[in-house]
Coordinates of C-alpha atoms in Angstrom, one line a residue:
X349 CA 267.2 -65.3 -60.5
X350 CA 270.4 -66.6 -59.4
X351 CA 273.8 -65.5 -59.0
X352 CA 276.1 -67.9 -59.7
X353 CA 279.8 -68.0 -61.5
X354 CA 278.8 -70.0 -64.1
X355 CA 276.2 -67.3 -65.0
X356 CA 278.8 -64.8 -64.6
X357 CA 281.0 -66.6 -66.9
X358 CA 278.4 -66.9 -69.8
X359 CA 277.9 -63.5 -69.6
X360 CA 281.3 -62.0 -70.4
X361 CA 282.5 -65.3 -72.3
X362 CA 281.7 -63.6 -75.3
X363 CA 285.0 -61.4 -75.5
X364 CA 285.6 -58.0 -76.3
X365 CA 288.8 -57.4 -78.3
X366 CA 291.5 -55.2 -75.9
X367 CA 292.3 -51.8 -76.8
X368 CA 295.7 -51.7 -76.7
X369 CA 296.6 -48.1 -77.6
X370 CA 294.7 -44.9 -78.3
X371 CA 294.6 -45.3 -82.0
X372 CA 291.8 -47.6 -81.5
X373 CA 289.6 -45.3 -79.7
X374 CA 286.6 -44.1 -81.3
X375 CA 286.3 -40.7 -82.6
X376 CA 283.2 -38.8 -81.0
X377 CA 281.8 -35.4 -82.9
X378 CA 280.7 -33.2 -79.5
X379 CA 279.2 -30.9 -81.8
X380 CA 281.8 -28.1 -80.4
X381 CA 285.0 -27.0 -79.5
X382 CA 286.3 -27.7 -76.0
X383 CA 289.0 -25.4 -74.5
X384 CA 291.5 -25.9 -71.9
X385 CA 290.8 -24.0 -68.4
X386 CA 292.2 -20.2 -68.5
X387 CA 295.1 -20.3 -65.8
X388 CA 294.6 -17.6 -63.1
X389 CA 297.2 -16.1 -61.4
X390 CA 296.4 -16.1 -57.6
X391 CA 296.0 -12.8 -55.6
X392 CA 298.4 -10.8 -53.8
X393 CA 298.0 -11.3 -50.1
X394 CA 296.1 -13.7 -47.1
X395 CA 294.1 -16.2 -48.9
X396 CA 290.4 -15.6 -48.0
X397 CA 288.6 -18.2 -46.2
X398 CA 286.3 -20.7 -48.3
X399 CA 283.9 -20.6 -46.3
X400 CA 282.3 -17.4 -45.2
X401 CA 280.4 -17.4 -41.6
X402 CA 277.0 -16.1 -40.9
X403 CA 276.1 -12.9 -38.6
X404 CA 275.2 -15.5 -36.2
X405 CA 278.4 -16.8 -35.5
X406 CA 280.5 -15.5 -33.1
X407 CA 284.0 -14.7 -34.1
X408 CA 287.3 -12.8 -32.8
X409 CA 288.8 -13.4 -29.8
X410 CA 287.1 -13.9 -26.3
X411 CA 287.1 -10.6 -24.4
X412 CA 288.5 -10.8 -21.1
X413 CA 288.9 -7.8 -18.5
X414 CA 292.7 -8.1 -17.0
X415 CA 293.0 -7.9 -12.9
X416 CA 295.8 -6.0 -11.7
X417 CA 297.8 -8.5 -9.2
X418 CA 299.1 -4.9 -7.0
X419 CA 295.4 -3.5 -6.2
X420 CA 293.1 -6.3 -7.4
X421 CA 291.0 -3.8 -9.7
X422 CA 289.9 -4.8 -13.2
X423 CA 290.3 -2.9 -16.2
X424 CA 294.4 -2.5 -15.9
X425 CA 297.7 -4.0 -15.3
X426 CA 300.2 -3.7 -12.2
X427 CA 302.3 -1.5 -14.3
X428 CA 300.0 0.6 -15.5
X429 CA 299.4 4.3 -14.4
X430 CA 295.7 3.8 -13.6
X431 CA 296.6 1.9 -10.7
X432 CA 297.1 4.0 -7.6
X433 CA 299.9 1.7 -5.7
X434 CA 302.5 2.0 -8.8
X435 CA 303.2 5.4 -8.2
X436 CA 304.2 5.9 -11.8
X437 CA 301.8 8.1 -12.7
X438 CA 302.4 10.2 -16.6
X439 CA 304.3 13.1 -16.2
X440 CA 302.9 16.5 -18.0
X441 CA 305.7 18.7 -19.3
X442 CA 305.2 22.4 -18.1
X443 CA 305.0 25.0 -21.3

């Protein structure tokens, strides 16, 4: 079977009367009542995330250890009191 324009033609050459405004639409018995959508009011707070990843997945941040640039240890800052070339080290008071 071809395809062809006069086919095409011949096929909707018949005419269907235009609907021109909704009083000509047919009215349809659903057999029940349909309701709007309930509004919801939205929650106080972040918005959760739609999706919700598995126990697989890594998330957080990447830990990294911080180098101190005085001593070149890990595990604290230059101005930190851990490291021993500040020389601020947390003062006690005496009771």
């Amino acid at each position: 079977m071809a395809y062809s324009m006069a086919k095409l033609r011949a096929a909707y050459d018949k005419g269907w009367p235009n609907i021109t405004d909704r009083t000509q639409w047919l009215e349809v018995d659903k057999g029940f009542n349909l309701q709007p959508p309930i509004a919801k009011k939205r929650g106080v707070g972040r918005q959760r995330k739609n999706r919700i990843p598995s126990c697989l997945e890594r998330f957080g941040k990447a830990t990294r250890q911080v180098k101190c640039d005085g001593c070149g240890e890990r595990g604290h800052r230059k101005g930190s009191s851990r490291c021993p070339l500040t020389g601020t080290k947390k003062r006690y008071a005496i009771l």
